[in-house]
Short mmCIF file of C-alpha atoms in Angstrom, two decimals:
data_model
loop_
_atom_site.label_atom_id
_atom_site.label_comp_id
_atom_site.label_asym_id
_atom_site.label_seq_id
_atom_site.Cartn_x
_atom_site.Cartn_y
_atom_site.Cartn_z
CA MET A 30 9.16 -59.33 49.91
CA ARG A 31 7.89 -56.64 47.46
CA THR A 32 4.85 -57.00 45.13
CA ARG A 33 4.75 -55.39 41.80
CA LYS A 34 1.85 -53.09 43.08
CA GLN A 35 3.75 -52.15 46.01
CA THR A 36 6.27 -51.18 43.90
CA ARG A 37 4.33 -49.73 41.11
CA ALA A 38 2.03 -47.50 44.29
CA GLU A 39 6.12 -45.71 44.75
CA GLU A 40 7.30 -44.99 41.34
CA GLU A 41 3.64 -43.19 41.46
CA GLY A 42 4.46 -41.67 44.45
CA VAL A 43 7.08 -39.79 43.47
CA GLU A 44 5.85 -38.90 39.95
CA ALA A 45 3.70 -36.69 41.62
CA THR A 46 6.26 -34.66 44.33
CA SER A 47 8.72 -33.55 41.74
CA PRO A 48 8.60 -31.17 40.54
CA THR A 49 7.63 -29.82 37.16
CA THR A 50 10.72 -29.07 34.95
CA PRO A 51 9.85 -24.64 34.04
CA THR A 52 10.00 -24.43 30.17
CA THR A 53 11.96 -22.38 28.17
CA PRO A 54 10.46 -19.34 26.45
CA THR A 55 10.97 -19.24 22.73
CA VAL A 56 12.37 -15.54 22.09
CA VAL A 57 12.79 -13.99 18.37
CA THR A 58 13.63 -10.86 17.81
CA ILE A 59 14.31 -8.84 15.27
CA THR A 60 16.69 -7.23 14.18
CA LYS A 61 15.99 -5.39 10.77
CA ILE A 62 12.77 -5.53 8.06
CA GLU A 63 14.15 -5.81 4.35
CA GLY A 64 12.06 -4.33 1.76
CA PRO A 65 11.83 -5.45 -1.01
CA THR A 66 15.14 -5.89 -3.16
CA VAL A 67 15.80 -3.69 -6.55
CA SER A 68 17.17 -4.11 -8.81
CA PRO A 69 19.93 -1.06 -9.56
CA SER A 70 18.93 -1.48 -12.96
CA LYS A 71 15.56 -0.69 -12.38
CA ARG A 72 16.59 1.96 -10.19
CA ASP A 73 18.39 3.59 -11.23
CA SER A 74 17.39 3.78 -15.04
CA PRO A 75 16.89 7.59 -16.85
CA GLN A 76 13.38 5.63 -19.08
CA LEU A 77 10.59 6.82 -17.62
CA GLY A 78 6.73 6.00 -19.14
CA PRO A 79 5.81 3.48 -21.55
CA ARG A 80 7.95 0.26 -21.21
CA SER A 81 9.88 -0.72 -24.30
CA THR A 82 7.95 -2.21 -27.37
CA LYS A 83 7.96 -6.14 -27.55
CA LEU A 84 9.06 -5.63 -30.90
CA PRO A 85 12.17 -7.88 -31.66
CA THR A 86 15.66 -5.19 -32.43
CA LEU A 87 16.27 -6.30 -35.29
CA LEU A 88 12.75 -4.51 -36.29
CA GLN A 89 12.59 -0.96 -34.38
CA PHE A 90 15.30 0.63 -36.29
CA PRO A 91 14.41 0.11 -39.84
CA LEU A 92 9.99 0.57 -38.40
CA VAL A 93 11.72 3.87 -37.20
CA VAL A 94 12.99 4.61 -40.83
CA VAL A 95 9.61 3.65 -42.45
CA LEU A 96 7.87 6.08 -40.37
CA SER A 97 9.89 9.10 -40.05
CA LEU A 98 10.21 8.54 -44.15
CA SER A 99 6.26 7.76 -44.79
CA LEU A 100 5.52 11.02 -41.71
CA SER A 101 6.95 12.92 -43.59
CA GLN A 102 5.66 11.54 -47.50
CA LEU A 103 2.41 11.67 -45.75
CA GLY A 104 2.85 15.43 -44.24
CA TYR A 105 4.27 16.69 -47.08
CA THR A 106 1.27 15.72 -49.76
CA LEU A 107 -1.09 16.63 -48.20
CA THR A 108 -0.19 20.41 -47.81
CA TRP A 109 1.47 20.76 -51.17
CA HIS A 110 -0.48 24.22 -52.46
CA TYR A 111 0.61 24.98 -48.52
CA SER A 112 4.40 23.68 -47.81
CA LYS A 113 6.76 22.59 -51.13
CA GLY A 114 4.41 24.34 -53.60
CA PRO A 115 5.49 28.47 -52.63
CA LEU A 116 9.30 26.12 -51.85
CA ALA A 117 9.17 25.31 -55.92
CA ALA A 118 10.07 28.94 -57.47
CA HIS A 119 13.60 28.64 -55.42
CA ALA A 120 14.25 24.61 -55.87
CA ARG A 121 17.04 22.28 -56.99
CA PRO A 122 15.22 19.36 -58.87
CA LEU A 123 17.37 16.49 -57.93
CA SER A 124 17.96 16.16 -61.25
CA SER A 125 20.49 12.18 -60.55
CA TRP A 126 20.13 9.70 -57.44
CA SER A 127 23.18 10.50 -56.22
CA ASP A 128 21.38 13.73 -55.58
CA TRP A 129 18.51 11.31 -54.22
CA GLY A 130 20.96 9.05 -52.30
CA LEU A 131 22.65 12.12 -50.83
CA ILE A 132 19.72 13.57 -48.90
CA VAL A 133 17.56 9.65 -48.34
CA GLY A 134 20.61 8.57 -46.65
CA TRP A 135 22.24 11.17 -44.79
CA ARG A 136 17.90 11.25 -42.93
CA VAL A 137 18.48 6.78 -42.55
CA PHE A 138 21.88 8.20 -40.99
CA GLU A 139 20.48 10.72 -39.34
CA LEU A 140 16.99 8.81 -37.22
CA ALA A 141 19.99 6.01 -36.75
CA LEU A 142 22.34 8.79 -34.66
CA GLY A 143 19.56 9.70 -32.69
CA TRP A 144 18.05 5.86 -32.55
CA PHE A 145 22.41 3.60 -31.34
CA GLY A 146 23.16 7.09 -29.39
CA ASN A 147 19.51 5.95 -26.92
CA TYR A 148 18.53 9.75 -27.80
CA ASP A 149 14.75 9.59 -27.26
CA GLY A 150 12.02 11.56 -29.33
CA TYR A 151 12.59 14.74 -27.58
CA ASP A 152 16.32 14.72 -28.41
CA VAL A 153 16.43 13.71 -31.82
CA THR A 154 13.49 15.90 -31.91
CA ALA A 155 15.92 19.40 -30.46
CA LEU A 156 18.75 17.50 -33.06
CA ASN A 157 16.19 18.21 -35.83
CA LEU A 158 14.68 21.39 -35.45
CA LEU A 159 18.61 22.71 -34.58
CA SER A 160 20.07 20.48 -38.20
CA SER A 161 17.31 21.52 -40.41
CA GLY A 162 16.36 25.05 -39.03
CA PRO A 163 19.38 26.73 -40.90
CA PRO A 164 18.34 26.58 -44.36
CA LEU A 165 14.36 27.11 -43.71
CA TYR A 166 15.99 31.18 -42.34
CA LEU A 167 18.11 31.11 -45.07
CA LEU A 168 14.73 30.59 -47.02
CA PHE A 169 12.74 33.56 -44.88
CA ALA A 170 15.35 35.56 -44.55
CA PHE A 171 16.39 35.75 -48.40
CA TYR A 172 14.19 34.37 -50.40
CA GLU A 173 10.56 35.68 -49.90
CA THR A 174 9.13 32.26 -48.77
CA PRO A 175 5.78 33.30 -47.13
CA PRO A 176 6.80 32.30 -43.38
CA SER A 177 3.15 30.01 -43.07
CA ALA A 178 4.93 27.18 -46.22
CA LEU A 179 7.73 27.06 -43.37
CA LEU A 180 6.49 27.34 -40.26
CA LEU A 181 4.60 24.20 -42.68
CA THR A 182 7.74 22.60 -42.97
CA VAL A 183 8.89 23.12 -39.89
CA ALA A 184 5.70 20.97 -37.92
CA ILE A 185 5.60 17.61 -40.96
CA GLU A 186 9.20 17.80 -40.43
CA THR A 187 8.67 17.53 -36.26
CA LEU A 188 6.27 14.80 -36.13
CA ALA A 189 7.84 12.11 -38.60
CA THR A 190 11.00 13.13 -36.67
CA TYR A 191 9.06 13.10 -32.72
CA ILE A 192 6.08 10.10 -33.23
CA PRO A 193 8.70 7.27 -34.30
CA PHE A 194 11.10 7.22 -31.20
CA ARG A 195 8.20 8.59 -28.97
CA LEU A 196 6.28 5.19 -30.31
CA LEU A 197 9.28 2.52 -29.79
CA ARG A 198 11.12 4.69 -27.05
CA PRO A 199 10.16 5.93 -23.89
CA LEU A 200 10.96 9.26 -22.82
CA SER A 201 14.28 9.38 -20.44
CA ARG A 202 13.51 10.67 -17.08
CA ALA A 203 15.09 13.92 -17.79
CA HIS A 204 11.90 14.75 -20.07
CA ALA A 205 9.24 12.36 -18.11
CA ASP A 206 9.27 14.01 -14.90
CA PRO A 207 11.64 16.55 -14.20
CA ARG A 208 11.77 16.74 -10.86
CA ALA A 209 12.30 13.03 -10.44
CA ALA A 210 15.41 13.29 -12.14
CA PRO A 211 19.06 13.47 -11.06
CA ASN A 212 19.59 17.61 -9.48
CA ALA A 213 15.83 18.42 -10.37
CA ASP A 214 16.45 22.13 -8.74
CA ILE A 215 18.08 22.97 -11.62
CA VAL A 216 16.76 20.26 -13.73
CA ALA A 217 13.49 21.91 -13.33
CA ASP A 218 13.29 24.98 -12.27
CA ARG A 219 11.01 27.24 -14.59
CA ALA A 220 14.04 31.11 -14.38
CA ILE A 221 17.04 28.12 -14.99
CA ALA A 222 15.31 27.05 -18.01
CA LEU A 223 13.98 30.52 -19.20
CA LEU A 224 17.73 32.07 -18.31
CA THR A 225 19.96 29.35 -20.49
CA THR A 226 17.00 29.24 -22.95
CA LEU A 227 17.38 33.24 -23.82
CA LEU A 228 22.00 32.35 -23.43
CA ALA A 229 21.50 29.85 -25.93
CA GLY A 230 19.86 32.46 -27.92
CA ALA A 231 21.81 34.97 -26.94
CA ILE A 232 24.33 33.05 -28.06
CA TYR A 233 23.43 32.37 -31.94
CA SER A 234 21.29 36.06 -32.67
CA VAL A 235 25.72 37.40 -31.92
CA THR A 236 27.31 34.40 -33.69
CA LEU A 237 24.33 35.41 -36.68
CA PHE A 238 24.75 38.94 -36.79
CA PHE A 239 28.85 38.77 -36.70
CA ALA A 240 28.94 36.55 -39.82
CA TYR A 241 26.79 39.15 -41.30
CA ALA A 242 28.90 42.38 -40.16
CA THR A 243 31.89 40.52 -41.43
CA TYR A 244 32.74 37.42 -43.88
CA LEU A 245 29.29 36.27 -45.23
CA PRO A 246 28.13 38.67 -47.19
CA PRO A 247 30.16 38.44 -50.34
CA TYR A 248 29.88 34.49 -50.18
CA LEU A 249 26.32 35.17 -50.80
CA VAL A 250 26.68 38.33 -53.99
CA VAL A 251 29.54 35.76 -55.19
CA TYR A 252 28.10 31.76 -54.72
CA PHE A 253 24.45 31.88 -54.15
CA ALA A 254 23.03 33.14 -57.80
CA SER A 255 19.39 33.44 -57.30
CA LEU A 256 18.93 34.37 -54.25
CA PRO A 257 16.64 38.14 -55.05
CA SER A 258 18.64 40.77 -52.29
CA ILE A 259 20.89 40.63 -49.57
CA ALA A 260 18.92 43.72 -48.42
CA ALA A 261 18.69 41.02 -44.87
CA ALA A 262 22.48 40.73 -44.54
CA HIS A 263 22.59 44.75 -43.42
CA ASP A 264 19.71 45.18 -41.74
CA ALA A 265 20.13 43.05 -39.65
CA THR A 266 20.15 43.61 -35.23
CA TYR A 267 20.07 41.51 -32.42
CA VAL A 268 17.01 42.40 -31.41
CA GLY A 269 15.63 41.05 -34.66
CA LEU A 270 17.23 37.57 -34.90
CA LEU A 271 15.74 36.87 -31.70
CA PRO A 272 12.30 35.13 -33.09
CA VAL A 273 14.39 32.95 -33.64
CA THR A 274 17.11 31.89 -32.24
CA LEU A 275 15.37 31.58 -29.39
CA VAL A 276 13.24 28.44 -30.85
CA LEU A 277 17.31 27.38 -31.16
CA GLY A 278 17.58 28.07 -28.15
CA PHE A 279 14.90 26.72 -26.65
CA ALA A 280 16.27 23.55 -28.55
CA ALA A 281 19.89 23.88 -27.27
CA ARG A 282 19.08 23.61 -23.94
CA THR A 283 17.04 20.70 -24.85
CA PHE A 284 19.27 18.97 -26.41
CA ILE A 285 22.33 19.53 -24.12
CA PHE A 286 21.92 21.18 -21.38
CA THR A 287 18.63 19.48 -19.81
CA PRO A 288 20.68 15.83 -20.53
CA ALA A 289 23.93 16.58 -18.60
CA GLU A 290 22.74 18.43 -15.37
CA ALA A 291 20.38 14.98 -15.54
CA THR A 292 23.23 12.97 -14.67
CA THR A 293 24.54 11.76 -11.73
CA PRO A 294 28.59 12.93 -11.06
CA SER A 295 31.10 10.44 -10.33
CA VAL A 296 31.33 10.48 -6.76
CA GLU A 297 34.93 8.16 -7.31
CA ARG A 298 36.33 10.54 -10.27
CA GLU A 299 39.17 11.10 -7.73
CA GLY A 300 40.31 7.62 -6.84
CA LYS A 301 40.39 6.27 -10.53
CA PHE A 302 43.36 7.76 -11.43
CA ASP A 303 46.76 7.42 -9.64
CA PRO A 304 49.83 9.87 -11.20
CA ALA A 305 52.24 8.00 -9.62
CA SER A 306 51.84 4.38 -11.35
CA ALA A 307 49.67 5.61 -14.44
CA SER A 308 50.62 4.44 -17.76
CA LEU A 309 51.55 6.78 -20.46
CA PRO A 310 48.06 5.74 -21.97
CA GLU A 311 46.11 6.16 -19.32
CA THR A 312 47.00 9.68 -18.52
CA VAL A 313 46.75 11.06 -21.53
CA ARG A 314 43.10 9.01 -21.26
CA TRP A 315 42.89 11.81 -18.34
CA ASN A 316 44.30 14.46 -19.75
CA PHE A 317 41.74 14.31 -22.92
CA TRP A 318 38.87 12.98 -21.53
CA GLY A 319 39.02 13.27 -17.94
CA TRP A 320 35.94 15.15 -17.57
CA SER A 321 33.13 14.43 -14.55
CA PRO A 322 30.08 12.15 -16.49
CA PRO A 323 27.93 15.83 -16.85
CA THR A 324 30.60 17.17 -18.76
CA LYS A 325 31.31 14.10 -20.67
CA VAL A 326 27.70 14.36 -22.51
CA VAL A 327 27.06 17.75 -22.43
CA ILE A 328 30.64 17.80 -24.88
CA ARG A 329 29.44 14.14 -27.22
CA ARG A 330 25.74 15.94 -27.64
CA THR A 331 28.00 19.36 -28.86
CA VAL A 332 30.18 17.21 -30.97
CA LEU A 333 27.10 15.69 -32.70
CA LEU A 334 25.36 18.69 -33.21
CA ILE A 335 28.10 20.37 -35.11
CA ALA A 336 28.95 17.15 -37.58
CA VAL A 337 24.76 16.98 -38.30
CA THR A 338 24.39 20.91 -38.26
CA ALA A 339 27.47 21.20 -41.05
CA VAL A 340 26.74 18.17 -42.90
CA ASN A 341 22.67 18.44 -42.83
CA THR A 342 22.87 22.54 -43.73
CA PHE A 343 25.43 22.57 -46.42
CA LEU A 344 23.66 19.57 -48.33
CA GLN A 345 20.28 20.64 -47.86
CA THR A 346 21.39 24.53 -49.34
CA ARG A 347 24.08 22.67 -51.96
CA LEU A 348 21.16 20.12 -53.32
CA THR A 349 18.14 21.22 -52.85
CA LEU A 350 18.88 25.80 -53.65
CA GLU A 351 18.82 26.88 -57.05
CA GLY A 352 22.09 28.67 -57.82
CA VAL A 353 24.27 27.81 -54.57
CA GLU A 354 27.83 26.77 -54.73
CA THR A 355 29.56 24.41 -52.85
CA PRO A 356 31.68 27.68 -51.75
CA GLY A 357 28.84 29.50 -50.77
CA ALA A 358 27.41 26.80 -49.27
CA ALA A 359 29.98 25.57 -46.95
CA ALA A 360 30.17 29.64 -46.00
CA TRP A 361 26.29 29.02 -44.55
CA SER A 362 26.71 25.97 -42.85
CA SER A 363 30.11 27.36 -41.05
CA VAL A 364 27.64 30.62 -39.05
CA TRP A 365 25.62 27.55 -37.54
CA VAL A 366 28.61 25.15 -36.57
CA LEU A 367 29.97 28.78 -34.86
CA ALA A 368 27.36 28.66 -33.26
CA ALA A 369 26.46 25.33 -31.86
CA ALA A 370 30.44 25.36 -31.43
CA VAL A 371 30.07 28.58 -28.51
CA THR A 372 26.50 27.31 -27.42
CA GLY A 373 27.96 24.40 -26.18
CA LEU A 374 31.08 25.56 -24.49
CA GLY A 375 29.01 28.22 -23.08
CA LEU A 376 25.85 25.77 -21.76
CA GLY A 377 29.26 23.28 -20.21
CA ALA A 378 30.16 26.32 -18.23
CA VAL A 379 26.36 27.55 -16.43
CA GLY A 380 26.07 23.95 -15.71
CA SER A 381 29.53 23.02 -14.09
CA ILE A 382 29.25 26.28 -11.88
#
């Protein structure tokens, strides 16, 4: 008969002699190390610089308008004897509320185009220079206005336009950091910047010279009653116009060429339209608007430049200069509208090469 102690001793002997089962090691394989996730909207955002203001959206544009008009009025008040004073001899007083409403309303509308069009401080400043330059050049060339007064006027209008946008909206990537923008080899290249500025300036110069040589002098004589002389129209030369037109050329390059070249081309453009299955509206839309994104930027900005130049030049010439009649203001505006259209076409052609 086996005792309990014998049975326990046998069991302990079996455990001691049995081999220990080896422990299988755990193998961890790292196949990929993921970096931090970047939101496409943040990664590809065209805006750089400081963050947008935390002000409520409804207050931002009214604040832009108040700041712009206040800075403009403050600048002219402090420099009246050097800016508006020399222009008073040829200025037409705004005698009715409708005249005031047109001038101020158009200024607000111009700021609205820049704000709701998502343009930055450089864009709206360049657009303002291109649209306000023609009336100032008219004063310089034909009314014997001191250049210092006109330069001071340009400085006041430039600051009154740039500062509100710069405070409330960051610069685009193309303007803040061209080397980080798409097509940086073109956008940040100084030689290309110089050549495109010369091209745009030359177009403005040739267009103005063409107008002087053809249809503009009769309009200056008939519809500009208080014009002292039109000798500037007959004495003008291509080279003599360049100091003024190169400034406009630089602004045109900033407003049209740089943003267009900094736009990423769409690689899926050809696959979005199937002529075999497309409807008639889709076909018409493709034929008229089936351009690449950079070309669309050129078209939009050129059309905007034409419209703003036409309206602003006409209003400033017709309502603020003494003795100017409607046909004369329209003729003077047409010169700069033509120059803006040809400049946009030329810069777009250069960008498509």
